[in-house]
GROMACS .gro file of C-alpha atoms in nm:
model
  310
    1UNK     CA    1  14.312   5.993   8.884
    2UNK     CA    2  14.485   6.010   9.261
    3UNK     CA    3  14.232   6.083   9.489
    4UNK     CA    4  14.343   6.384   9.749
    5UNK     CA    5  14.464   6.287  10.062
    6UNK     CA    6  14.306   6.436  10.373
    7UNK     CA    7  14.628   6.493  10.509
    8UNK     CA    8  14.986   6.541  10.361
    9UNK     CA    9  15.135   6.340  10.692
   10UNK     CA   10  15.394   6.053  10.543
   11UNK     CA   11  15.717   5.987  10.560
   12UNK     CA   12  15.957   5.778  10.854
   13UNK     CA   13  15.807   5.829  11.202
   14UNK     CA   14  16.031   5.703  11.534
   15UNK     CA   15  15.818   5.563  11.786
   16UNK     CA   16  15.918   5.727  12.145
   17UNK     CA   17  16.026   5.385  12.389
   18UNK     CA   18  16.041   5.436  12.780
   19UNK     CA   19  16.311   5.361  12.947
   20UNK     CA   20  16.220   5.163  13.282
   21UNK     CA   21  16.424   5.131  13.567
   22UNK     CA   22  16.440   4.852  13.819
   23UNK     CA   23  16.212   4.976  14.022
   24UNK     CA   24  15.977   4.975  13.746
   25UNK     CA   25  15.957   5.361  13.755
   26UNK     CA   26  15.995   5.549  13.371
   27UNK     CA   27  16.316   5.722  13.415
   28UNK     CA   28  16.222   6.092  13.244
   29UNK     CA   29  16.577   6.178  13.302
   30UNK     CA   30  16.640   5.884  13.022
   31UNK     CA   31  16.342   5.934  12.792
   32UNK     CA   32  16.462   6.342  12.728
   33UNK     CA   33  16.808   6.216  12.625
   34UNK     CA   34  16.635   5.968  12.383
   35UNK     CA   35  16.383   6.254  12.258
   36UNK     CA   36  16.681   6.509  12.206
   37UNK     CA   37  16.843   6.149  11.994
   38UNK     CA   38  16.584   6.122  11.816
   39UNK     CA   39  16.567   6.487  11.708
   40UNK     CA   40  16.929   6.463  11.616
   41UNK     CA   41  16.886   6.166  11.380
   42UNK     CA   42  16.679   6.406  11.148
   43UNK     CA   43  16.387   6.158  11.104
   44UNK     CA   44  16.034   6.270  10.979
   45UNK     CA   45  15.870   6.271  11.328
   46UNK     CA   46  15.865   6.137  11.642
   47UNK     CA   47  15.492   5.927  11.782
   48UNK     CA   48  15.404   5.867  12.132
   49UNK     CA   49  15.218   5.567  12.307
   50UNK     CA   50  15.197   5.302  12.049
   51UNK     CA   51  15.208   4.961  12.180
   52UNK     CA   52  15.623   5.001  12.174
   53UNK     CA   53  15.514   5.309  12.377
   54UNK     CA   54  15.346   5.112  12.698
   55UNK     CA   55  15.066   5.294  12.648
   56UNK     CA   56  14.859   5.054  12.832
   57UNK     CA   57  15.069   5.051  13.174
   58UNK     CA   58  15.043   5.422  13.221
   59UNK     CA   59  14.902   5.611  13.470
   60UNK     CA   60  14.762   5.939  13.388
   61UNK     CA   61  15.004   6.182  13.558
   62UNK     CA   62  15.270   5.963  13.385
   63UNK     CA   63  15.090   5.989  13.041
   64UNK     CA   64  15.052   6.370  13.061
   65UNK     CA   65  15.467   6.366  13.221
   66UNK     CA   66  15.557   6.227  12.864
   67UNK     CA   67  15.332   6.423  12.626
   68UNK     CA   68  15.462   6.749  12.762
   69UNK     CA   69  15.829   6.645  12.756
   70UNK     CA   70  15.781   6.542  12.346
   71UNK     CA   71  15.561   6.809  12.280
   72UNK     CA   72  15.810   7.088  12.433
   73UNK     CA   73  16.118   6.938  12.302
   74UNK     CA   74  15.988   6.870  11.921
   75UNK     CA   75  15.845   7.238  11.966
   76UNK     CA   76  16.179   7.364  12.015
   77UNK     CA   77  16.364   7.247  11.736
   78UNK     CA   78  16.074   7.238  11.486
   79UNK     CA   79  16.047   6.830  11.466
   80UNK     CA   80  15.692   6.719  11.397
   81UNK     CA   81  15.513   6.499  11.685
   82UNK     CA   82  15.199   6.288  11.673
   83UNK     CA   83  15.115   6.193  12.055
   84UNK     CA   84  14.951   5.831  12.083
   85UNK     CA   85  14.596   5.861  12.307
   86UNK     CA   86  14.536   5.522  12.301
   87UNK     CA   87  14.379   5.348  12.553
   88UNK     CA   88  14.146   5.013  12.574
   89UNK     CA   89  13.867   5.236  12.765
   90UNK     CA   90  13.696   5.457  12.546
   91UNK     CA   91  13.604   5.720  12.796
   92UNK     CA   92  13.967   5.734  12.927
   93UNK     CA   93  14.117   5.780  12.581
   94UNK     CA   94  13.854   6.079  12.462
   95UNK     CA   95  13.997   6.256  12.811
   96UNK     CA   96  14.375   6.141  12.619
   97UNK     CA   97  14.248   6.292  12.359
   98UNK     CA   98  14.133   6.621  12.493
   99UNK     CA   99  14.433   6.698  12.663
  100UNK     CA  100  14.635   6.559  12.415
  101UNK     CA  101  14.512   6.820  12.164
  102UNK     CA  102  14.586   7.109  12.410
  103UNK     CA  103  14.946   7.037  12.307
  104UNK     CA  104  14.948   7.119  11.922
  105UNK     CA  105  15.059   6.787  11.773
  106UNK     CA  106  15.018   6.752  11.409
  107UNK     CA  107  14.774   6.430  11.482
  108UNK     CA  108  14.686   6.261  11.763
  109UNK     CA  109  14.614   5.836  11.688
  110UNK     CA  110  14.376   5.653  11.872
  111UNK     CA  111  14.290   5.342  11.884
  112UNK     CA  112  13.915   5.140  11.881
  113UNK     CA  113  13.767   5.056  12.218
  114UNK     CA  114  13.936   4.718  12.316
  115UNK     CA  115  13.794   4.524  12.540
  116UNK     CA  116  13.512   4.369  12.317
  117UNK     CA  117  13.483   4.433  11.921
  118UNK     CA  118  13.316   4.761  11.804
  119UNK     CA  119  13.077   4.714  11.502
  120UNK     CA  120  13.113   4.976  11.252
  121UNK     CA  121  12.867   5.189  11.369
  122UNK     CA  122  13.030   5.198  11.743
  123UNK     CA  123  13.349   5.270  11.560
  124UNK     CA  124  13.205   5.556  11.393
  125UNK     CA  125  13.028   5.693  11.684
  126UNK     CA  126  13.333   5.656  11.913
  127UNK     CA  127  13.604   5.797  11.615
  128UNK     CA  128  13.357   6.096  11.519
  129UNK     CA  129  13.339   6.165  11.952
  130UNK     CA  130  13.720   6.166  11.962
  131UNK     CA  131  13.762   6.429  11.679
  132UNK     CA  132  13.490   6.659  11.871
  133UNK     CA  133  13.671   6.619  12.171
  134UNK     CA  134  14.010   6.656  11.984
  135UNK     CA  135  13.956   6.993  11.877
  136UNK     CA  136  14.005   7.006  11.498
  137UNK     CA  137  14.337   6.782  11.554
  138UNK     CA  138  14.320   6.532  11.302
  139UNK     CA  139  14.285   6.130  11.389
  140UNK     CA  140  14.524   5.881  11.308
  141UNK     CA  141  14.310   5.519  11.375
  142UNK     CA  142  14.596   5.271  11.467
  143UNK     CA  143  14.454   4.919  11.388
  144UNK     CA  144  14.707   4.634  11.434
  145UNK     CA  145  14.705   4.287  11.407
  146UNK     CA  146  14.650   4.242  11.767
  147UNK     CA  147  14.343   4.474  11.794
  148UNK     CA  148  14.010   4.295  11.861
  149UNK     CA  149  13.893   4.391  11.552
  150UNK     CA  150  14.091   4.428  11.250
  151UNK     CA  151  13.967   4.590  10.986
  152UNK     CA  152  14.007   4.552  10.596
  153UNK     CA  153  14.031   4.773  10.367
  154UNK     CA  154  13.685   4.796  10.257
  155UNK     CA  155  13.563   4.809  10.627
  156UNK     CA  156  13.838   5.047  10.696
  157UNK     CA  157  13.759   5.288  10.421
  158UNK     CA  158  13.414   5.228  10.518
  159UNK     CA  159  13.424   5.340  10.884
  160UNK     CA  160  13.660   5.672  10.765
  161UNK     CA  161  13.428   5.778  10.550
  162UNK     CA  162  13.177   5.846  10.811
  163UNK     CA  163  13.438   5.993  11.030
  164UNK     CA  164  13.636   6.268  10.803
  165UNK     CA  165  13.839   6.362  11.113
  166UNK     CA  166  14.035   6.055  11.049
  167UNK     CA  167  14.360   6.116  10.814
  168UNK     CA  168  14.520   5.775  10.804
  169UNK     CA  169  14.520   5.482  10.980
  170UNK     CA  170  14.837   5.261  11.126
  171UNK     CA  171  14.761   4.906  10.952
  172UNK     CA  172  14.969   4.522  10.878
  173UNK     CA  173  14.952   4.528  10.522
  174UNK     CA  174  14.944   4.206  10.312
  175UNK     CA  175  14.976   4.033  10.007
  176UNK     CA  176  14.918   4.174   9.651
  177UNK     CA  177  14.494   4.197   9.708
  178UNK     CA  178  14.529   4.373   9.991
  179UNK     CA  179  14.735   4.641   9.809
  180UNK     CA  180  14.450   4.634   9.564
  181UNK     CA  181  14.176   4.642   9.788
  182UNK     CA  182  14.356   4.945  10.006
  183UNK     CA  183  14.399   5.089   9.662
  184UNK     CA  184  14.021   5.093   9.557
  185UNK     CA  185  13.882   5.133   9.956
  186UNK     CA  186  14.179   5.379  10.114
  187UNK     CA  187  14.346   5.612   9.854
  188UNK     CA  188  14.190   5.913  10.066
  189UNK     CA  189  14.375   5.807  10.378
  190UNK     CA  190  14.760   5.849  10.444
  191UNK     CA  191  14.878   5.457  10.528
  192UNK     CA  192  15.131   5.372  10.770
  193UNK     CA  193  15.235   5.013  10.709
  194UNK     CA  194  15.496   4.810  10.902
  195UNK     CA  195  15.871   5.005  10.910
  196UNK     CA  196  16.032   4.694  10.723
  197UNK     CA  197  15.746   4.667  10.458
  198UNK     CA  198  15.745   5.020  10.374
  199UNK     CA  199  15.979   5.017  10.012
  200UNK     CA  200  15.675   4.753   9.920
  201UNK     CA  201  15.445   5.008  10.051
  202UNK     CA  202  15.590   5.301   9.845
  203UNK     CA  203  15.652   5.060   9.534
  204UNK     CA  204  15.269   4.933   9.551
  205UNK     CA  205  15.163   5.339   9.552
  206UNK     CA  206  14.958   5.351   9.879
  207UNK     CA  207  15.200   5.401  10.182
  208UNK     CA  208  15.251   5.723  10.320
  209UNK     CA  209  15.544   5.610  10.525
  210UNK     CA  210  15.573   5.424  10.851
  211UNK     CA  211  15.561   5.441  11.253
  212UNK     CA  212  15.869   5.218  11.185
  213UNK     CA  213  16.025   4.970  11.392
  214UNK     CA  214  16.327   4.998  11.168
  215UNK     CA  215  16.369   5.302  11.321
  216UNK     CA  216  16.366   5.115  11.661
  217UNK     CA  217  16.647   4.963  11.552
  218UNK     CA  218  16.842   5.271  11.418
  219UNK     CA  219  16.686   5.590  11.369
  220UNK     CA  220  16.922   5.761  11.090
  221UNK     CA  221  16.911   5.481  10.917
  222UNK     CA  222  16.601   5.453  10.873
  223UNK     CA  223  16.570   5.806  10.740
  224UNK     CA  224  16.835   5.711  10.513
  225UNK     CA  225  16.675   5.402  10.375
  226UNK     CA  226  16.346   5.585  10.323
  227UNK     CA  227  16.484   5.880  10.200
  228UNK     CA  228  16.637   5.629   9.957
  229UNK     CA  229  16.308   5.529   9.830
  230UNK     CA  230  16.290   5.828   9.617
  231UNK     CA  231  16.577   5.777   9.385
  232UNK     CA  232  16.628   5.362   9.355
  233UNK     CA  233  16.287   5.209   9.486
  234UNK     CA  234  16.479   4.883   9.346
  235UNK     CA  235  16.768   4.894   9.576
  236UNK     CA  236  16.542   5.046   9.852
  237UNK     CA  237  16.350   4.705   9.790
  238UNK     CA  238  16.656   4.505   9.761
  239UNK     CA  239  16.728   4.633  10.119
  240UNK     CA  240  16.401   4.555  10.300
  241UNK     CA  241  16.412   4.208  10.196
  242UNK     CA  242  16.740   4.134  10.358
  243UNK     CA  243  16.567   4.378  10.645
  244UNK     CA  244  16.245   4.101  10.683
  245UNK     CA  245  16.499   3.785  10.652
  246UNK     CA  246  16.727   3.962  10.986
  247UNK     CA  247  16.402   4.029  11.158
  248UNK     CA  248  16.246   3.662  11.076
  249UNK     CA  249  16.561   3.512  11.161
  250UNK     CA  250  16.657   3.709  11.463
  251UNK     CA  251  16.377   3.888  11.619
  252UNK     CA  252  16.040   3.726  11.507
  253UNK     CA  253  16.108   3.398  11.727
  254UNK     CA  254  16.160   3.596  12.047
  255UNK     CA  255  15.762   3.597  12.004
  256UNK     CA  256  15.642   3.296  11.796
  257UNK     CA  257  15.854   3.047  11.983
  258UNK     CA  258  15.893   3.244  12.351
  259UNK     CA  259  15.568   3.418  12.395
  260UNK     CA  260  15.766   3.729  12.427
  261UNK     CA  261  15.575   4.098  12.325
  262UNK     CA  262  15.541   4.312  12.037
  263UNK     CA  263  15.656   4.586  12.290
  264UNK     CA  264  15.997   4.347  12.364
  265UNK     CA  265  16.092   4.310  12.045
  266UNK     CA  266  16.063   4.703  11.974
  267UNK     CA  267  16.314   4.705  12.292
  268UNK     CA  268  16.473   4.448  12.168
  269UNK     CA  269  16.595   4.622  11.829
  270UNK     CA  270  16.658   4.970  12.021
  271UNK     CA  271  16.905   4.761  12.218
  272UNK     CA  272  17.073   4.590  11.920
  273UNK     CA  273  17.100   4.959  11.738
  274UNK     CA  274  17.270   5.090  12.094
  275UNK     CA  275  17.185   5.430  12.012
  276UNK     CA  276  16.942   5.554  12.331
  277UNK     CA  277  16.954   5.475  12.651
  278UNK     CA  278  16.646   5.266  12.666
  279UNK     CA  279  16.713   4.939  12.719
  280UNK     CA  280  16.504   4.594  12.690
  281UNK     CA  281  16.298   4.642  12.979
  282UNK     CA  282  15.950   4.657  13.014
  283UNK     CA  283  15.694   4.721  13.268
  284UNK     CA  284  15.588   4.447  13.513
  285UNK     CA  285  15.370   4.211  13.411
  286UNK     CA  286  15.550   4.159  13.081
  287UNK     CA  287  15.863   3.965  13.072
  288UNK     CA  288  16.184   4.156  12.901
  289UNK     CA  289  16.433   3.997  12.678
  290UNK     CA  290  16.747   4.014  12.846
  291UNK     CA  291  17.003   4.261  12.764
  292UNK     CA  292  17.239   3.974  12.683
  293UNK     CA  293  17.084   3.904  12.367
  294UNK     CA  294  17.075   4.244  12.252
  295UNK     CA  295  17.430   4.222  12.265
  296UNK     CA  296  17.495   3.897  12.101
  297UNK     CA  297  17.310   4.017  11.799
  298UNK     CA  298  17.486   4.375  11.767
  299UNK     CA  299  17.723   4.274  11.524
  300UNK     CA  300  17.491   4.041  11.377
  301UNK     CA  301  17.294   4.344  11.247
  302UNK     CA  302  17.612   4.566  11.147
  303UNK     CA  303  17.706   4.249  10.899
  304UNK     CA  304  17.358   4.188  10.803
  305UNK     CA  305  17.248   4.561  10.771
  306UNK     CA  306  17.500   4.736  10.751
  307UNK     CA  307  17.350   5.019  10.515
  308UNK     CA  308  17.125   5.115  10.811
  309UNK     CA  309  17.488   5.189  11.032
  310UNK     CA  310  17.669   5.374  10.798
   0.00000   0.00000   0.00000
């Protein structure tokens, strides 16, 4: 027997980039057109403040700035938002949270406190603060390879079941015992796994969807391939693998081999799709890949890909 999810939230979910200018200012001007995109390319939902989303070079005013802009455009035409809170102090994220919640999204994710690794029960105790704060929003726990601690699935399911408020949870999948431990531990929880892993996801019967970084790289495609999903998971799964060979080919040694950022690469494959005007830069101190390369690789990806650019 499936057990019942906490939340229906699933589907393909475009993560919100900022566009930075050379002053290292967040042009708004910019980051409305790509909203109003992004709305246009009919995907499942738009999320704020993920690690593509800068969250961590933000200054307050700036973080409220965005959340209204999403939150009044997706209002307006109907498109479902989730608005990122996330932020490595704990006490600076609940006030994320709190204000974050006065704007109606349909979940708000957080992540753990980040500076030194939570044991469970500071986990709990900090998760089951953030849904009092939060208003009856429901928590999405984002928990990527890069946190300080990364959960399994049994510590995972663990941890949610002493905070209910939490609805899914953002998480690197893995090999064939992690989709059996997520199984067993996390069939209550809505999973997001990585955007180019999601037809394995679907296929292995415990992804919800994605916060996709296919969708960095083209938005309506992305819809289209997981929309796919649905009809021919064989062809859907046919696709992602020539998906992961472009991105370990083309995008993966930007970071393994030139130290560049998860947040860069994310730019990186918004550039290569050309379909927002965001651009490869990010804010100072972390070193953008130049535009250049973006470029050199556009056609790459229309030969390689070129289901998602119909």
């Amino acid at each position: 027997m499936t057990a019942k999810k906490r939340h229906a939230i699933a589907s393909n979910w475009a993560t919100l980039l900022l566009p930075i200018g050379v002053n290292d200012d967040i042009e708004f001007a910019k980051l409305g057109e790509e909203i109003d995109l992004l709305i246009a390319a009919g995907v499942d939902g738009i999320y704020s403040n993920g690690t593509a989303g800068e969250f961590h070079s933000q200054t307050e005013d700036e973080f409220d700035r965005i959340q209204s802009m999403l939150a009044e455009r997706c209002a307006a035409a109907s498109m479902n938002f989730v608005i990122g809170a996330c932020q490595p102090d704990a006490r600076i994220m609940l006030e994320r949270v709190r204000r974050s919640a006065l704007l109606k999204p349909l979940a708000i994710q957080v992540i753990l406190p980040d500076w030194w690794p939570v044991t469970d029960r500071e986990a709990i105790d900090f998760l089951n603060q953030a849904v009092d704060v939060g208003s009856g929003i429901p928590l999405i726990l984002y928990n990527p390879p890069h946190a300080k601690r990364v959960l399994t699935p049994e510590e995972l399911g663990r941890v949610c079941a002493a905070a209910p408020g939490v609805i899914g949870a953002k998480v690197a999948d893995g090999d064939k015992q992690w989709y059996a431990d997520a199984r067993q531990h996390l069939s209550e929880l809505s999973l997001f796994v990585p955007g180019h892993h999601l037809a394995t996801g679907i296929m292995e019967g415990i992804a919800a969807g994605s916060f996709s970084n296919v969708a960095c790289l083209s938005p309506r495609g992305a819809q289209m391939w997981t929309a796919s999903m649905q009809d021919d998971i064989h062809a859907a799964l046919a696709l992602e693998r020539r998906i992961c060979k472009f991105m370990e080919t083309h995008i993966v040694p930007y970071r393994q081999r030139l130290g560049y950022s998860n947040a860069a690469l994310d730019k990186l494959l918004c550039a290569i799709g050309n379909w927002g005007p965001v651009g490869t830069r990010l804010r100072w101190p972390y070193r953008s890949i130049d535009m250049s390369e973006a470029e050199r690789l556009r056609d790459v990806a229309r030969t390689e890909l070129s289901e998602l650019f119909a």
